[in-house]
PDB file of C-alpha atoms and ligand atoms in Angstrom:
ATOM      1  CA  MET A   1     100.480  -1.412 146.026  1.00 93.00           C
ATOM      2  CA  LYS A   2      98.154  -0.171 148.741  1.00 94.00           C
ATOM      3  CA  LYS A   3     101.021   0.360 151.160  1.00 95.00           C
ATOM      4  CA  ILE A   4     103.102   2.124 148.522  1.00 96.00           C
ATOM      5  CA  LEU A   5     100.255   4.513 147.678  1.00 97.00           C
ATOM      6  CA  ILE A   6      99.600   5.253 151.340  1.00 97.00           C
ATOM      7  CA  ASP A   7     103.281   5.804 152.191  1.00 97.00           C
ATOM      8  CA  ASN A   8     104.011   7.948 149.152  1.00 97.00           C
ATOM      9  CA  ILE A   9     100.842   9.992 148.779  1.00 98.00           C
ATOM     10  CA  VAL A  10      98.317   9.749 151.603  1.00 98.00           C
ATOM     11  CA  GLU A  11     100.582   9.888 154.678  1.00 97.00           C
ATOM     12  CA  LYS A  12     102.791  12.571 153.190  1.00 97.00           C
ATOM     13  CA  LEU A  13      99.779  14.874 152.970  1.00 98.00           C
ATOM     14  CA  GLY A  14      98.623  14.198 156.519  1.00 96.00           C
ATOM     15  CA  PHE A  15      95.240  12.596 155.807  1.00 98.00           C
ATOM     16  CA  ASP A  16      93.674  10.752 158.746  1.00 97.00           C
ATOM     17  CA  GLU A  17      92.163   7.343 158.285  1.00 97.00           C
ATOM     18  CA  CYS A  18      88.429   6.707 158.622  1.00 96.00           C
ATOM     19  CA  LEU A  19      86.335   3.637 157.989  1.00 96.00           C
ATOM     20  CA  PHE A  20      83.484   4.894 155.829  1.00 97.00           C
ATOM     21  CA  PRO A  21      80.285   2.820 155.707  1.00 96.00           C
ATOM     22  CA  LYS A  22      79.448   1.270 152.375  1.00 97.00           C
ATOM     23  CA  LEU A  23      75.664   1.106 152.754  1.00 97.00           C
ATOM     24  CA  ILE A  24      74.559   4.596 151.748  1.00 97.00           C
ATOM     25  CA  PRO A  25      70.958   5.671 152.457  1.00 98.00           C
ATOM     26  CA  ILE A  26      69.162   6.674 149.265  1.00 97.00           C
ATOM     27  CA  PRO A  27      68.357  10.216 150.554  1.00 97.00           C
ATOM     28  CA  THR A  28      72.129  10.762 150.968  1.00 97.00           C
ATOM     29  CA  MET A  29      72.670   9.658 147.383  1.00 95.00           C
ATOM     30  CA  ASP A  30      69.965  12.127 146.373  1.00 94.00           C
ATOM     31  CA  LYS A  31      71.814  14.972 148.120  1.00 94.00           C
ATOM     32  CA  MET A  32      74.926  13.851 146.223  1.00 93.00           C
ATOM     33  CA  ARG A  33      72.844  14.325 143.047  1.00 91.00           C
ATOM     34  CA  TYR A  34      73.716  10.859 141.845  1.00 91.00           C
ATOM     35  CA  LEU A  35      70.044  10.003 141.389  1.00 92.00           C
ATOM     36  CA  ASP A  36      69.706  12.796 138.808  1.00 88.00           C
ATOM     37  CA  GLY A  37      72.964  11.900 137.171  1.00 85.00           C
ATOM     38  CA  LEU A  38      73.435   8.149 137.089  1.00 88.00           C
ATOM     39  CA  PRO A  39      70.560   6.236 138.696  1.00 93.00           C
ATOM     40  CA  GLU A  40      71.259   3.284 136.395  1.00 93.00           C
ATOM     41  CA  GLY A  41      74.878   3.042 137.541  1.00 93.00           C
ATOM     42  CA  MET A  42      74.379   1.829 141.114  1.00 95.00           C
ATOM     43  CA  TYR A  43      73.442  -1.253 143.113  1.00 97.00           C
ATOM     44  CA  TYR A  44      70.326  -0.875 145.238  1.00 98.00           C
ATOM     45  CA  CYS A  45      69.817  -2.742 148.526  1.00 97.00           C
ATOM     46  CA  SER A  46      66.574  -3.937 150.038  1.00 97.00           C
ATOM     47  CA  ALA A  47      66.118  -5.187 153.597  1.00 97.00           C
ATOM     48  CA  PRO A  48      63.699  -8.075 154.170  1.00 97.00           C
ATOM     49  CA  LYS A  49      60.203  -7.349 155.466  1.00 97.00           C
ATOM     50  CA  ARG A  50      59.261  -8.615 158.883  1.00 95.00           C
ATOM     51  CA  ASP A  51      56.940 -11.184 157.380  1.00 92.00           C
ATOM     52  CA  PRO A  52      57.593 -14.712 158.672  1.00 94.00           C
ATOM     53  CA  GLU A  53      54.770 -16.121 156.567  1.00 96.00           C
ATOM     54  CA  VAL A  54      56.402 -15.152 153.267  1.00 96.00           C
ATOM     55  CA  PHE A  55      59.722 -16.568 154.340  1.00 97.00           C
ATOM     56  CA  ASN A  56      58.195 -19.810 155.621  1.00 97.00           C
ATOM     57  CA  LYS A  57      56.546 -20.210 152.243  1.00 97.00           C
ATOM     58  CA  PHE A  58      59.862 -19.404 150.614  1.00 97.00           C
ATOM     59  CA  LYS A  59      61.705 -22.056 152.629  1.00 97.00           C
ATOM     60  CA  ASN A  60      59.050 -24.694 151.968  1.00 97.00           C
ATOM     61  CA  GLU A  61      58.993 -24.099 148.244  1.00 97.00           C
ATOM     62  CA  LEU A  62      62.758 -24.133 148.073  1.00 97.00           C
ATOM     63  CA  ALA A  63      62.859 -27.423 149.999  1.00 97.00           C
ATOM     64  CA  ILE A  64      60.299 -29.043 147.713  1.00 97.00           C
ATOM     65  CA  ASN A  65      61.506 -27.795 144.311  1.00 95.00           C
ATOM     66  CA  ARG A  66      65.212 -27.036 144.921  1.00 95.00           C
ATOM     67  CA  GLU A  67      64.642 -24.010 142.736  1.00 96.00           C
ATOM     68  CA  ILE A  68      64.811 -20.516 144.189  1.00 97.00           C
ATOM     69  CA  PRO A  69      61.250 -19.082 144.266  1.00 97.00           C
ATOM     70  CA  MET A  70      62.302 -15.640 143.090  1.00 97.00           C
ATOM     71  CA  ASP A  71      58.816 -14.117 143.142  1.00 97.00           C
ATOM     72  CA  LEU A  72      58.347 -15.075 146.785  1.00 96.00           C
ATOM     73  CA  LEU A  73      61.745 -13.644 147.646  1.00 97.00           C
ATOM     74  CA  LYS A  74      60.841 -10.350 145.952  1.00 96.00           C
ATOM     75  CA  SER A  75      57.535 -10.172 147.783  1.00 97.00           C
ATOM     76  CA  GLY A  76      59.485 -10.529 151.065  1.00 97.00           C
ATOM     77  CA  LEU A  77      61.678  -7.517 150.396  1.00 97.00           C
ATOM     78  CA  LYS A  78      61.085  -3.891 151.286  1.00 97.00           C
ATOM     79  CA  ASP A  79      61.665  -1.096 148.785  1.00 97.00           C
ATOM     80  CA  PRO A  80      65.357  -0.345 148.226  1.00 98.00           C
ATOM     81  CA  ALA A  81      66.634   1.861 151.053  1.00 98.00           C
ATOM     82  CA  TYR A  82      70.357   1.975 150.345  1.00 98.00           C
ATOM     83  CA  VAL A  83      72.824   1.944 147.530  1.00 97.00           C
ATOM     84  CA  LEU A  84      76.211   0.282 147.807  1.00 97.00           C
ATOM     85  CA  ALA A  85      78.769   3.105 147.979  1.00 96.00           C
ATOM     86  CA  ALA A  86      79.383   4.317 144.433  1.00 94.00           C
ATOM     87  CA  ALA A  87      81.625   7.291 145.257  1.00 93.00           C
ATOM     88  CA  GLN A  88      83.214   6.166 148.560  1.00 94.00           C
ATOM     89  CA  CYS A  89      83.263   9.735 149.916  1.00 96.00           C
ATOM     90  CA  GLU A  90      79.493  10.034 150.613  1.00 97.00           C
ATOM     91  CA  PRO A  91      79.769   9.505 154.407  1.00 97.00           C
ATOM     92  CA  PHE A  92      82.128  12.481 154.703  1.00 98.00           C
ATOM     93  CA  TYR A  93      79.503  14.991 153.539  1.00 98.00           C
ATOM     94  CA  GLU A  94      76.748  13.295 155.522  1.00 98.00           C
ATOM     95  CA  PHE A  95      78.962  13.454 158.629  1.00 97.00           C
ATOM     96  CA  LEU A  96      79.368  17.230 158.170  1.00 98.00           C
ATOM     97  CA  SER A  97      75.775  17.833 157.108  1.00 98.00           C
ATOM     98  CA  HIS A  98      74.192  20.796 158.998  1.00 98.00           C
ATOM     99  CA  GLU A  99      77.408  21.349 160.951  1.00 98.00           C
ATOM    100  CA  VAL A 100      79.216  24.662 161.362  1.00 98.00           C
ATOM    101  CA  ILE A 101      82.998  24.857 161.070  1.00 98.00           C
ATOM    102  CA  ASP A 102      85.304  27.772 161.835  1.00 98.00           C
ATOM    103  CA  GLU A 103      87.669  28.229 158.915  1.00 97.00           C
ATOM    104  CA  LYS A 104      90.627  28.544 161.277  1.00 97.00           C
ATOM    105  CA  ASP A 105      90.108  24.856 162.134  1.00 98.00           C
ATOM    106  CA  LEU A 106      90.394  23.725 158.529  1.00 97.00           C
ATOM    107  CA  PRO A 107      91.276  21.665 156.595  1.00 98.00           C
ATOM    108  CA  ILE A 108      89.590  18.426 157.578  1.00 98.00           C
ATOM    109  CA  LYS A 109      91.296  15.651 155.624  1.00 98.00           C
ATOM    110  CA  PHE A 110      90.178  12.020 155.805  1.00 98.00           C
ATOM    111  CA  TYR A 111      90.879   8.922 153.770  1.00 98.00           C
ATOM    112  CA  ASP A 112      89.217   5.552 153.502  1.00 98.00           C
ATOM    113  CA  LYS A 113      90.959   2.391 152.414  1.00 96.00           C
ATOM    114  CA  SER A 114      88.410   0.022 153.860  1.00 93.00           C
ATOM    115  CA  GLY A 115      87.436  -1.391 150.592  1.00 81.00           C
ATOM    116  CA  TRP A 116      85.004  -1.836 147.898  1.00 91.00           C
ATOM    117  CA  THR A 117      83.260   0.684 145.714  1.00 93.00           C
ATOM    118  CA  TYR A 118      80.334  -0.555 143.649  1.00 95.00           C
ATOM    119  CA  ARG A 119      79.238   0.475 140.168  1.00 93.00           C
ATOM    120  CA  TRP A 120      76.833  -1.225 137.843  1.00 94.00           C
ATOM    121  CA  GLU A 121      78.782  -1.173 134.578  1.00 89.00           C
ATOM    122  CA  SER A 122      76.075  -3.121 132.711  1.00 85.00           C
ATOM    123  CA  GLY A 123      77.818  -4.570 129.652  1.00 83.00           C
ATOM    124  CA  GLY A 124      80.981  -2.529 130.104  1.00 86.00           C
ATOM    125  CA  ALA A 125      82.821  -4.657 132.677  1.00 89.00           C
ATOM    126  CA  LYS A 126      86.097  -6.157 131.524  1.00 86.00           C
ATOM    127  CA  GLY A 127      89.394  -7.515 132.840  1.00 86.00           C
ATOM    128  CA  ILE A 128      90.482  -6.129 136.200  1.00 85.00           C
ATOM    129  CA  ASP A 129      90.384  -2.477 135.138  1.00 84.00           C
ATOM    130  CA  ARG A 130      86.620  -2.046 134.744  1.00 88.00           C
ATOM    131  CA  VAL A 131      84.661  -4.101 137.235  1.00 91.00           C
ATOM    132  CA  HIS A 132      81.511  -3.931 139.333  1.00 94.00           C
ATOM    133  CA  GLU A 133      83.346  -3.809 142.652  1.00 93.00           C
ATOM    134  CA  PHE A 134      86.796  -2.390 142.944  1.00 92.00           C
ATOM    135  CA  GLN A 135      89.410  -1.431 145.509  1.00 93.00           C
ATOM    136  CA  ARG A 136      90.222   2.208 145.904  1.00 94.00           C
ATOM    137  CA  ILE A 137      91.798   4.580 148.371  1.00 97.00           C
ATOM    138  CA  GLU A 138      89.582   7.638 148.624  1.00 98.00           C
ATOM    139  CA  LEU A 139      90.868  10.955 149.990  1.00 98.00           C
ATOM    140  CA  VAL A 140      88.333  13.627 150.829  1.00 98.00           C
ATOM    141  CA  TRP A 141      88.708  17.083 152.361  1.00 98.00           C
ATOM    142  CA  ILE A 142      87.054  20.419 153.068  1.00 98.00           C
ATOM    143  CA  ASP A 143      88.732  23.838 153.155  1.00 98.00           C
ATOM    144  CA  LYS A 144      88.539  27.382 151.806  1.00 97.00           C
ATOM    145  CA  PRO A 145      88.283  27.474 147.980  1.00 96.00           C
ATOM    146  CA  GLU A 146      91.902  28.191 147.111  1.00 96.00           C
ATOM    147  CA  GLU A 147      93.256  25.772 149.692  1.00 97.00           C
ATOM    148  CA  THR A 148      90.871  23.054 148.504  1.00 97.00           C
ATOM    149  CA  SER A 149      92.305  23.315 144.996  1.00 97.00           C
ATOM    150  CA  GLU A 150      95.844  23.328 146.380  1.00 97.00           C
ATOM    151  CA  ILE A 151      95.284  20.057 148.231  1.00 98.00           C
ATOM    152  CA  ARG A 152      93.976  18.519 145.012  1.00 98.00           C
ATOM    153  CA  ASP A 153      97.129  19.669 143.203  1.00 97.00           C
ATOM    154  CA  PHE A 154      99.328  18.117 145.911  1.00 98.00           C
ATOM    155  CA  THR A 155      97.586  14.739 145.550  1.00 98.00           C
ATOM    156  CA  LEU A 156      98.240  14.899 141.805  1.00 98.00           C
ATOM    157  CA  GLU A 157     101.874  15.991 142.153  1.00 98.00           C
ATOM    158  CA  LEU A 158     102.671  13.162 144.551  1.00 98.00           C
ATOM    159  CA  SER A 159     100.918  10.697 142.222  1.00 98.00           C
ATOM    160  CA  HIS A 160     103.121  11.902 139.376  1.00 98.00           C
ATOM    161  CA  GLU A 161     106.229  11.572 141.534  1.00 98.00           C
ATOM    162  CA  LEU A 162     105.281   8.048 142.559  1.00 98.00           C
ATOM    163  CA  ALA A 163     104.613   6.927 138.985  1.00 98.00           C
ATOM    164  CA  THR A 164     108.003   8.294 137.969  1.00 97.00           C
ATOM    165  CA  LYS A 165     109.648   6.502 140.920  1.00 96.00           C
ATOM    166  CA  LEU A 166     107.982   3.288 139.746  1.00 96.00           C
ATOM    167  CA  GLU A 167     109.489   3.909 136.283  1.00 96.00           C
ATOM    168  CA  LEU A 168     106.032   4.070 134.725  1.00 97.00           C
ATOM    169  CA  GLU A 169     104.884   6.050 131.712  1.00 98.00           C
ATOM    170  CA  TRP A 170     101.976   8.294 132.602  1.00 98.00           C
ATOM    171  CA  TYR A 171     100.078  11.387 131.563  1.00 98.00           C
ATOM    172  CA  THR A 172      97.448  13.600 133.135  1.00 98.00           C
ATOM    173  CA  GLU A 173      94.493  15.101 131.328  1.00 96.00           C
ATOM    174  CA  ILE A 174      91.447  17.160 132.158  1.00 95.00           C
ATOM    175  CA  GLY A 175      88.648  14.725 132.908  1.00 92.00           C
ATOM    176  CA  ASP A 176      85.105  15.005 131.604  1.00 84.00           C
ATOM    177  CA  ASP A 177      83.005  17.173 133.880  1.00 76.00           C
ATOM    178  CA  PRO A 178      81.445  14.915 136.486  1.00 77.00           C
ATOM    179  CA  PHE A 179      77.771  14.236 135.751  1.00 71.00           C
ATOM    180  CA  TYR A 180      76.579  15.541 139.125  1.00 71.00           C
ATOM    181  CA  LEU A 181      77.937  18.999 138.265  1.00 71.00           C
ATOM    182  CA  GLU A 182      76.219  19.027 134.876  1.00 64.00           C
ATOM    183  CA  GLY A 183      72.797  19.081 136.490  1.00 60.00           C
ATOM    184  CA  ARG A 184      73.898  21.853 138.830  1.00 64.00           C
ATOM    185  CA  LYS A 185      75.123  24.084 136.008  1.00 61.00           C
ATOM    186  CA  VAL A 186      71.719  23.965 134.353  1.00 55.00           C
ATOM    187  CA  GLU A 187      70.044  24.752 137.650  1.00 59.00           C
ATOM    188  CA  ASN A 188      72.064  27.936 138.111  1.00 58.00           C
ATOM    189  CA  ARG A 189      71.358  28.263 141.834  1.00 61.00           C
ATOM    190  CA  GLY A 190      74.509  30.175 142.561  1.00 66.00           C
ATOM    191  CA  ILE A 191      76.670  27.108 143.019  1.00 75.00           C
ATOM    192  CA  GLU A 192      80.366  27.899 142.612  1.00 81.00           C
ATOM    193  CA  PHE A 193      82.476  25.665 140.401  1.00 83.00           C
ATOM    194  CA  PRO A 194      86.200  25.364 139.936  1.00 87.00           C
ATOM    195  CA  ASP A 195      87.563  25.974 136.426  1.00 86.00           C
ATOM    196  CA  VAL A 196      88.697  22.369 136.191  1.00 91.00           C
ATOM    197  CA  PRO A 197      86.521  20.080 138.308  1.00 93.00           C
ATOM    198  CA  LYS A 198      88.444  16.925 137.443  1.00 95.00           C
ATOM    199  CA  TYR A 199      91.962  15.835 136.513  1.00 97.00           C
ATOM    200  CA  GLU A 200      92.642  12.268 135.544  1.00 97.00           C
ATOM    201  CA  MET A 201      96.051  10.677 135.666  1.00 98.00           C
ATOM    202  CA  ARG A 202      96.526   7.670 133.422  1.00 98.00           C
ATOM    203  CA  LEU A 203      99.180   4.980 133.121  1.00 98.00           C
ATOM    204  CA  LYS A 204      99.991   4.078 129.545  1.00 98.00           C
ATOM    205  CA  VAL A 205      98.913   0.619 128.438  1.00 97.00           C
ATOM    206  CA  PRO A 206     100.998  -0.840 125.599  1.00 96.00           C
ATOM    207  CA  GLY A 207      98.887  -1.524 122.519  1.00 94.00           C
ATOM    208  CA  GLN A 208      96.047   0.632 123.779  1.00 93.00           C
ATOM    209  CA  GLU A 209      95.397   4.171 122.658  1.00 94.00           C
ATOM    210  CA  LYS A 210      94.027   5.375 125.985  1.00 94.00           C
ATOM    211  CA  GLY A 211      95.871   4.685 129.207  1.00 96.00           C
ATOM    212  CA  VAL A 212      94.181   3.331 132.309  1.00 96.00           C
ATOM    213  CA  ALA A 213      92.888   6.022 134.699  1.00 95.00           C
ATOM    214  CA  VAL A 214      94.525   5.473 138.085  1.00 97.00           C
ATOM    215  CA  VAL A 215      93.941   8.813 139.817  1.00 97.00           C
ATOM    216  CA  SER A 216      90.821  10.942 139.682  1.00 96.00           C
ATOM    217  CA  ALA A 217      91.403  14.277 141.420  1.00 97.00           C
ATOM    218  CA  ASN A 218      88.289  16.379 141.961  1.00 96.00           C
ATOM    219  CA  VAL A 219      87.306  19.761 143.319  1.00 96.00           C
ATOM    220  CA  HIS A 220      83.548  20.079 143.745  1.00 94.00           C
ATOM    221  CA  GLY A 221      83.241  23.807 144.466  1.00 93.00           C
ATOM    222  CA  THR A 222      80.216  24.375 146.682  1.00 94.00           C
ATOM    223  CA  HIS A 223      78.277  21.440 145.210  1.00 93.00           C
ATOM    224  CA  PHE A 224      78.437  19.350 148.387  1.00 95.00           C
ATOM    225  CA  THR A 225      78.654  22.145 150.950  1.00 96.00           C
ATOM    226  CA  GLU A 226      75.379  23.500 149.504  1.00 94.00           C
ATOM    227  CA  GLY A 227      73.766  20.108 149.016  1.00 94.00           C
ATOM    228  CA  PHE A 228      74.564  18.991 152.575  1.00 97.00           C
ATOM    229  CA  SER A 229      74.273  22.425 154.249  1.00 97.00           C
ATOM    230  CA  ILE A 230      77.809  22.562 155.609  1.00 98.00           C
ATOM    231  CA  ARG A 231      78.514  26.068 156.874  1.00 97.00           C
ATOM    232  CA  GLU A 232      81.429  28.250 157.896  1.00 98.00           C
ATOM    233  CA  ALA A 233      81.062  30.218 161.142  1.00 98.00           C
ATOM    234  CA  HIS A 234      81.490  33.602 159.385  1.00 97.00           C
ATOM    235  CA  LYS A 235      79.413  32.575 156.371  1.00 96.00           C
ATOM    236  CA  HIS A 236      82.590  32.289 154.285  1.00 97.00           C
ATOM    237  CA  THR A 237      82.607  29.917 151.339  1.00 96.00           C
ATOM    238  CA  LEU A 238      83.802  26.354 151.799  1.00 97.00           C
ATOM    239  CA  TRP A 239      84.713  23.920 149.055  1.00 97.00           C
ATOM    240  CA  THR A 240      85.283  20.180 149.099  1.00 97.00           C
ATOM    241  CA  GLY A 241      87.540  17.939 147.081  1.00 97.00           C
ATOM    242  CA  CYS A 242      88.241  14.244 146.703  1.00 97.00           C
ATOM    243  CA  THR A 243      90.932  12.161 145.062  1.00 98.00           C
ATOM    244  CA  GLY A 244      90.417   8.488 144.278  1.00 97.00           C
ATOM    245  CA  LEU A 245      93.437   6.222 143.892  1.00 97.00           C
ATOM    246  CA  GLY A 246      92.384   3.134 141.954  1.00 95.00           C
ATOM    247  CA  LEU A 247      94.302   0.265 143.504  1.00 94.00           C
ATOM    248  CA  THR A 248      93.566  -2.498 141.021  1.00 91.00           C
ATOM    249  CA  ARG A 249      94.115  -0.052 138.182  1.00 94.00           C
ATOM    250  CA  TRP A 250      97.547   0.924 139.437  1.00 96.00           C
ATOM    251  CA  LEU A 251      98.289  -2.788 139.512  1.00 94.00           C
ATOM    252  CA  PHE A 252      96.854  -3.282 136.029  1.00 95.00           C
ATOM    253  CA  GLY A 253      98.878  -0.393 134.571  1.00 97.00           C
ATOM    254  CA  PHE A 254     102.006  -1.556 136.346  1.00 97.00           C
ATOM    255  CA  LEU A 255     101.749  -5.128 135.059  1.00 96.00           C
ATOM    256  CA  ALA A 256     100.827  -3.909 131.566  1.00 96.00           C
ATOM    257  CA  GLN A 257     104.070  -1.913 131.416  1.00 97.00           C
ATOM    258  CA  LYS A 258     106.432  -4.055 133.492  1.00 97.00           C
ATOM    259  CA  GLY A 259     105.132  -7.566 132.918  1.00 96.00           C
ATOM    260  CA  PHE A 260     104.997 -10.486 135.339  1.00 93.00           C
ATOM    261  CA  ASP A 261     108.749 -11.151 135.625  1.00 93.00           C
ATOM    262  CA  GLU A 262     109.726  -9.684 138.969  1.00 92.00           C
ATOM    263  CA  ASN A 263     113.308  -9.247 137.797  1.00 93.00           C
ATOM    264  CA  ASN A 264     112.071  -6.337 135.670  1.00 94.00           C
ATOM    265  CA  TRP A 265     110.330  -4.580 138.531  1.00 96.00           C
ATOM    266  CA  PRO A 266     111.679  -1.471 140.292  1.00 95.00           C
ATOM    267  CA  GLU A 267     113.125  -1.818 143.807  1.00 94.00           C
ATOM    268  CA  LEU A 268     110.165  -0.092 145.433  1.00 93.00           C
ATOM    269  CA  ILE A 269     107.864  -2.903 144.316  1.00 94.00           C
ATOM    270  CA  LYS A 270     110.362  -5.718 144.798  1.00 92.00           C
ATOM    271  CA  ASN A 271     110.886  -4.674 148.418  1.00 90.00           C
ATOM    272  CA  GLN A 272     107.166  -4.947 149.149  1.00 89.00           C
ATOM    273  CA  TYR A 273     106.430  -7.998 147.078  1.00 89.00           C
ATOM    274  CA  LYS A 274     105.357 -11.166 148.861  1.00 88.00           C
ATOM    275  CA  LYS A 275     104.406 -14.216 146.869  1.00 87.00           C
ATOM    276  CA  THR A 276     100.948 -15.604 147.460  1.00 88.00           C
ATOM    277  CA  LYS A 277     100.917 -19.342 147.948  1.00 92.00           C
ATOM    278  CA  ILE A 278      98.629 -20.648 145.238  1.00 91.00           C
ATOM    279  CA  PRO A 279      96.635 -23.668 146.403  1.00 95.00           C
ATOM    280  CA  LYS A 280      96.970 -26.824 144.334  1.00 94.00           C
ATOM    281  CA  ILE A 281      93.584 -27.758 142.939  1.00 96.00           C
ATOM    282  CA  LEU A 282      93.288 -30.495 140.357  1.00 94.00           C
ATOM    283  CA  THR A 283      90.625 -28.761 138.294  1.00 93.00           C
ATOM    284  CA  TRP A 284      91.658 -25.111 138.697  1.00 93.00           C
ATOM    285  CA  PRO A 285      92.774 -22.981 137.005  1.00 88.00           C
ATOM    286  CA  LYS A 286      91.268 -24.299 133.784  1.00 85.00           C
ATOM    287  CA  SER A 287      93.888 -25.215 131.213  1.00 80.00           C
ATOM    288  CA  LYS A 288      93.675 -23.423 127.887  1.00 69.00           C
ATOM    289  CA  GLU A 289      93.025 -26.518 125.727  1.00 62.00           C
TER     290      GLU A 289
HETATM  291 ZN1   ZN B   1      84.841  11.134 145.917  1.00 72.92          ZN
END
């Protein structure tokens, strides 16, 4: 599925691959405005203190009781300094932060397929379509306003074409305004917004009213160029955009519509399909008795 998405959408639009870090410093997340919007939706990371005494105590207690001394562990940790990437495009804005770009050298278009995005879904996690860590291909770009919106539209169009090629039923709707823009609108600091910040493409799921969202295509206006002080050489306005392709969700929607019998799958999938050898384990998977 990853290869199919890259061949049919990402490569066709000339995005260059980057490996974005997944440990995002909290100040970066603050510039993203995620701390105003959804502080309860992320995983926070703490590095250990340089305190051998605490950790010696920890090891001793663990050895004696065989029970993890959680309080000791906590006392050996520093304050959280990072979150695990929740948007997957954060490093792009940080990379460009306080840089100046001449508009004639635009667009800059990168994508990351290096893996996991993390969200704390509290009680909402289910199946393989809503999980705490998920696979996604994230496309992110910067350009002049009109061009930024155009790139977003291209990512959507190619997604539609691919879904049709895969013989899937799909629809696209206007997504809820992203929470980070909400805060900005109230602030009214002269941030420019697109008319439609977010489109969501969904694959229909039989027996379910709402389809599964597989593409989230966003234009952020000047939200990130302001927040990260990214400037154009002639003081012209720059916008950013990002499109997330949810890998496991494409898979989920595909299987929901086409089932597990490979004879019913379209050629495009059959050609790429390689069976995984499932190890024989006496006690796994659990039988349904
Ligand atoms: Zn993004």
